[in-house]
Amino acid sequence: MHTNGLNKALKLQFGLINYESRYLTAEAFGFKVNASGNSMKKKQIWTLEQDEQEGLVVFLRSHLGRYLGSDKDGKVSCGAEKPDADCRFLIVPQSDGRWALQSESYQRYFGGSADYLSCFSQVIGEQELWAVHLALHPQASLLSVARKRYAHLSATDGEISVDSNIPWGVDSLITLVYADGKYSLKTCDSRFLSNDGKLMKESANSTSFTLELKSGKLAFKDCEGKYLSPVGPTGTLKSGRCSKPGKDELFDLEESHPQVVFQAANKRYVSVKQGVSISANQDVETDMETFQMEIDKQNKKAIFRTNGGSYWTLVTHGEIQSTATEIEVNTMFDIEWRGQRVALKASNGKYICTKKNGQLSAVSDSVGDNELFLMKLINRPILILRGENGFVCHHKTSNTLDANRSVYDIFSLIFNDGAYHIKSANGNYWSVSSNGLVCSDGEKSEDFFLEFVEHGRAAIKCANGKYLRGDQGGTLMGDGTCVDVMSLWEY
């Protein structure tokens, strides 16, 4: 998916649920497919790819990187390494938001139950309908395709406005909440968007939308069959008059990178307010003191983007400025995670220190007070964690947490001097017991430390010095000894 926006549009990943409420599943053995999954785990996640030449044609790729296909007799398989003519499908959206999938080559519809899947039906019946459950992390930035502007909470107007040039600050965070095949849009202050543009404390029929896809973009259809679109000068997000989605009704979901503020040893915030020099000389946090942190996928180094779109970069004599417009070696920094503080190392191998005048300069060989920074994540007041095997969710019958669910619970993330407290909806806190179990019913808060070590994923260190991880049985534990695939979390 291409995007006009600042960040990469997210590849659409989802689960497909049949009429018996079972998920389409790709088995590793013999590349077989069935509709037997009870919930959305790795095997039930499909990636939508579009034919570049013909926008209507889609390919469905399994978690094994193989493509769903059907032959002329309606026999279904999922073994193709590259999409061929048999893998070409058309999405036929229904009024209730479900999809029928039609083989482009043979004009037949895909459906069935359990092990009995085929693509042979000439008509769309109940067995040929699939509900779509988005699998991507539900927190994102929302970009209007027509306006090329981002949605954000406008607290003064009590609406979501679509008029930001960049998705900056906590107000630009949108959370998609899935329930019974429909989606709600939740703002950073935990209110739901209603189809009349108002924000509601509770979800209702008017806050539920079915998701439709049109040439790789998303449209949100309300309970009356009308679509969300930006209206008026501020782009108030509400249902318009259209009952068919045109360009005004289309949106991209973009990855929401972490945005942070830094406080230096002089207790002042790092800022670009004074021009190109990056200095710790401000007493308040504004957009000028907020930096977007992007972790490079290959070398895992951090890049810091300013709200003007430029990057931190190392210049002569070790000074750090915001003059770079392209990402290159001098715009990359190593972050050292030192409990409640971080140290930053530039491409010259020196640590960044705060000089007496507040100027940031990479001139230090070792880390003392002047090389330590308090780093605060500002755009995740509500936390949703997804690990290798699924989302983090309260266990149904105990005070522990599951780390392998296809549904998620929403937690509050509270900053505390370089550490974070994690709070459940019932007001109790996460804590780690002596045997390493993470419990969600603590009356006292415990410190957790976020380490942004990979693109889109963080490790979370507990007060005991160990990392949060999902164990084999799917329980969330606080006993991980290293950062590995089981202890990394999309957040």
PDB file of C-alpha atoms in Angstrom, residues 239-358:
ATOM      1  CA  SER A 239     -20.899  10.548   8.514  1.00  0.00           C
ATOM      2  CA  GLY A 240     -21.619  12.404   5.310  1.00  0.00           C
ATOM      3  CA  ARG A 241     -24.463  11.921   2.858  1.00  0.00           C
ATOM      4  CA  CYS A 242     -22.745   9.331   0.671  1.00  0.00           C
ATOM      5  CA  SER A 243     -23.903   5.740   0.638  1.00  0.00           C
ATOM      6  CA  LYS A 244     -21.014   4.777  -1.670  1.00  0.00           C
ATOM      7  CA  PRO A 245     -17.394   5.454  -0.698  1.00  0.00           C
ATOM      8  CA  GLY A 246     -15.619   7.949  -2.983  1.00  0.00           C
ATOM      9  CA  LYS A 247     -12.201   9.529  -2.442  1.00  0.00           C
ATOM     10  CA  ASP A 248     -13.479  11.725   0.430  1.00  0.00           C
ATOM     11  CA  GLU A 249     -14.517   8.629   2.377  1.00  0.00           C
ATOM     12  CA  LEU A 250     -11.171   6.786   2.094  1.00  0.00           C
ATOM     13  CA  PHE A 251      -8.451   6.567   4.742  1.00  0.00           C
ATOM     14  CA  ASP A 252      -5.045   5.024   5.297  1.00  0.00           C
ATOM     15  CA  LEU A 253      -3.970   3.625   8.628  1.00  0.00           C
ATOM     16  CA  GLU A 254      -0.356   4.524   9.295  1.00  0.00           C
ATOM     17  CA  GLU A 255       2.053   3.191  11.826  1.00  0.00           C
ATOM     18  CA  SER A 256       2.140   5.376  14.940  1.00  0.00           C
ATOM     19  CA  HIS A 257       5.798   5.769  15.923  1.00  0.00           C
ATOM     20  CA  PRO A 258       6.726   6.504  19.543  1.00  0.00           C
ATOM     21  CA  GLN A 259       7.047  10.215  20.290  1.00  0.00           C
ATOM     22  CA  VAL A 260       9.201  11.254  23.220  1.00  0.00           C
ATOM     23  CA  VAL A 261      10.427  14.238  25.195  1.00  0.00           C
ATOM     24  CA  PHE A 262      13.909  14.412  26.747  1.00  0.00           C
ATOM     25  CA  GLN A 263      14.843  16.144  29.971  1.00  0.00           C
ATOM     26  CA  ALA A 264      18.565  16.763  30.546  1.00  0.00           C
ATOM     27  CA  ALA A 265      20.516  16.846  33.817  1.00  0.00           C
ATOM     28  CA  ASN A 266      19.825  20.602  34.031  1.00  0.00           C
ATOM     29  CA  LYS A 267      16.108  19.661  34.430  1.00  0.00           C
ATOM     30  CA  ARG A 268      15.207  21.441  31.187  1.00  0.00           C
ATOM     31  CA  TYR A 269      13.620  19.960  28.079  1.00  0.00           C
ATOM     32  CA  VAL A 270      15.536  19.317  24.867  1.00  0.00           C
ATOM     33  CA  SER A 271      14.087  21.563  22.161  1.00  0.00           C
ATOM     34  CA  VAL A 272      14.416  22.925  18.616  1.00  0.00           C
ATOM     35  CA  LYS A 273      12.724  26.193  19.575  1.00  0.00           C
ATOM     36  CA  GLN A 274      15.917  28.249  19.265  1.00  0.00           C
ATOM     37  CA  GLY A 275      16.647  27.275  15.648  1.00  0.00           C
ATOM     38  CA  VAL A 276      18.820  24.495  14.248  1.00  0.00           C
ATOM     39  CA  SER A 277      20.799  23.798  17.433  1.00  0.00           C
ATOM     40  CA  ILE A 278      19.302  21.138  19.668  1.00  0.00           C
ATOM     41  CA  SER A 279      19.487  22.422  23.244  1.00  0.00           C
ATOM     42  CA  ALA A 280      18.087  21.552  26.652  1.00  0.00           C
ATOM     43  CA  ASN A 281      16.746  25.010  27.507  1.00  0.00           C
ATOM     44  CA  GLN A 282      12.936  24.861  27.758  1.00  0.00           C
ATOM     45  CA  ASP A 283      10.672  24.539  30.801  1.00  0.00           C
ATOM     46  CA  VAL A 284       7.491  23.335  29.068  1.00  0.00           C
ATOM     47  CA  GLU A 285       6.682  20.463  26.703  1.00  0.00           C
ATOM     48  CA  THR A 286       5.266  21.570  23.348  1.00  0.00           C
ATOM     49  CA  ASP A 287       5.515  20.183  19.798  1.00  0.00           C
ATOM     50  CA  MET A 288       9.001  21.799  19.653  1.00  0.00           C
ATOM     51  CA  GLU A 289      10.159  19.560  22.527  1.00  0.00           C
ATOM     52  CA  THR A 290       8.544  16.410  21.103  1.00  0.00           C
ATOM     53  CA  PHE A 291      10.563  14.107  18.852  1.00  0.00           C
ATOM     54  CA  GLN A 292       9.439  11.107  16.847  1.00  0.00           C
ATOM     55  CA  MET A 293      11.697   8.125  17.448  1.00  0.00           C
ATOM     56  CA  GLU A 294      12.025   5.728  14.526  1.00  0.00           C
ATOM     57  CA  ILE A 295      14.095   2.581  14.979  1.00  0.00           C
ATOM     58  CA  ASP A 296      15.952   1.454  11.859  1.00  0.00           C
ATOM     59  CA  LYS A 297      14.849  -2.067  10.874  1.00  0.00           C
ATOM     60  CA  GLN A 298      18.371  -3.195   9.901  1.00  0.00           C
ATOM     61  CA  ASN A 299      20.817  -1.747  12.418  1.00  0.00           C
ATOM     62  CA  LYS A 300      18.311  -1.059  15.261  1.00  0.00           C
ATOM     63  CA  LYS A 301      19.653   2.479  15.744  1.00  0.00           C
ATOM     64  CA  ALA A 302      17.314   5.370  16.566  1.00  0.00           C
ATOM     65  CA  ILE A 303      16.469   8.321  14.333  1.00  0.00           C
ATOM     66  CA  PHE A 304      14.854  11.417  15.893  1.00  0.00           C
ATOM     67  CA  ARG A 305      12.499  13.474  13.733  1.00  0.00           C
ATOM     68  CA  THR A 306      11.426  17.014  14.651  1.00  0.00           C
ATOM     69  CA  ASN A 307       7.914  18.356  14.151  1.00  0.00           C
ATOM     70  CA  GLY A 308       9.281  20.338  11.189  1.00  0.00           C
ATOM     71  CA  GLY A 309      10.216  17.077   9.446  1.00  0.00           C
ATOM     72  CA  SER A 310      14.009  17.370   9.828  1.00  0.00           C
ATOM     73  CA  TYR A 311      16.261  14.939  11.730  1.00  0.00           C
ATOM     74  CA  TRP A 312      18.770  15.207  14.535  1.00  0.00           C
ATOM     75  CA  THR A 313      22.232  14.940  13.038  1.00  0.00           C
ATOM     76  CA  LEU A 314      25.872  15.046  14.128  1.00  0.00           C
ATOM     77  CA  VAL A 315      27.769  18.013  12.622  1.00  0.00           C
ATOM     78  CA  THR A 316      31.399  19.184  12.951  1.00  0.00           C
ATOM     79  CA  HIS A 317      32.900  19.495  16.455  1.00  0.00           C
ATOM     80  CA  GLY A 318      30.295  17.020  17.773  1.00  0.00           C
ATOM     81  CA  GLU A 319      27.372  19.423  17.841  1.00  0.00           C
ATOM     82  CA  ILE A 320      23.853  17.984  17.402  1.00  0.00           C
ATOM     83  CA  GLN A 321      21.611  19.968  15.068  1.00  0.00           C
ATOM     84  CA  SER A 322      18.244  19.489  13.360  1.00  0.00           C
ATOM     85  CA  THR A 323      19.490  20.253   9.850  1.00  0.00           C
ATOM     86  CA  ALA A 324      19.276  16.834   8.153  1.00  0.00           C
ATOM     87  CA  THR A 325      16.502  16.254   5.637  1.00  0.00           C
ATOM     88  CA  GLU A 326      17.576  12.704   4.708  1.00  0.00           C
ATOM     89  CA  ILE A 327      18.378   9.714   6.907  1.00  0.00           C
ATOM     90  CA  GLU A 328      22.101   8.837   6.768  1.00  0.00           C
ATOM     91  CA  VAL A 329      24.848   7.608   9.084  1.00  0.00           C
ATOM     92  CA  ASN A 330      25.090  10.856  11.116  1.00  0.00           C
ATOM     93  CA  THR A 331      21.348  10.852  11.857  1.00  0.00           C
ATOM     94  CA  MET A 332      21.551   7.483  13.618  1.00  0.00           C
ATOM     95  CA  PHE A 333      22.050   7.131  17.366  1.00  0.00           C
ATOM     96  CA  ASP A 334      22.523   4.217  19.738  1.00  0.00           C
ATOM     97  CA  ILE A 335      20.320   4.263  22.832  1.00  0.00           C
ATOM     98  CA  GLU A 336      21.727   2.725  26.010  1.00  0.00           C
ATOM     99  CA  TRP A 337      18.978   1.756  28.445  1.00  0.00           C
ATOM    100  CA  ARG A 338      20.117   2.615  31.966  1.00  0.00           C
ATOM    101  CA  GLY A 339      17.038   2.012  34.112  1.00  0.00           C
ATOM    102  CA  GLN A 340      15.263   5.314  34.655  1.00  0.00           C
ATOM    103  CA  ARG A 341      17.579   7.203  32.278  1.00  0.00           C
ATOM    104  CA  VAL A 342      19.015   6.755  28.801  1.00  0.00           C
ATOM    105  CA  ALA A 343      22.357   7.629  27.241  1.00  0.00           C
ATOM    106  CA  LEU A 344      22.682   8.453  23.529  1.00  0.00           C
ATOM    107  CA  LYS A 345      25.752   7.655  21.433  1.00  0.00           C
ATOM    108  CA  ALA A 346      26.325   9.397  18.081  1.00  0.00           C
ATOM    109  CA  SER A 347      27.936   7.974  14.935  1.00  0.00           C
ATOM    110  CA  ASN A 348      31.360   9.291  16.042  1.00  0.00           C
ATOM    111  CA  GLY A 349      31.286   6.798  18.936  1.00  0.00           C
ATOM    112  CA  LYS A 350      30.913   9.575  21.540  1.00  0.00           C
ATOM    113  CA  TYR A 351      28.095  10.067  24.036  1.00  0.00           C
ATOM    114  CA  ILE A 352      25.850  13.121  23.797  1.00  0.00           C
ATOM    115  CA  CYS A 353      26.286  15.452  26.755  1.00  0.00           C
ATOM    116  CA  THR A 354      24.505  18.640  27.785  1.00  0.00           C
ATOM    117  CA  LYS A 355      26.886  21.608  27.821  1.00  0.00           C
ATOM    118  CA  LYS A 356      26.557  24.472  30.327  1.00  0.00           C
ATOM    119  CA  ASN A 357      24.547  26.529  27.835  1.00  0.00           C
ATOM    120  CA  GLY A 358      22.203  23.573  27.234  1.00  0.00           C
TER     121      GLY A 358
END
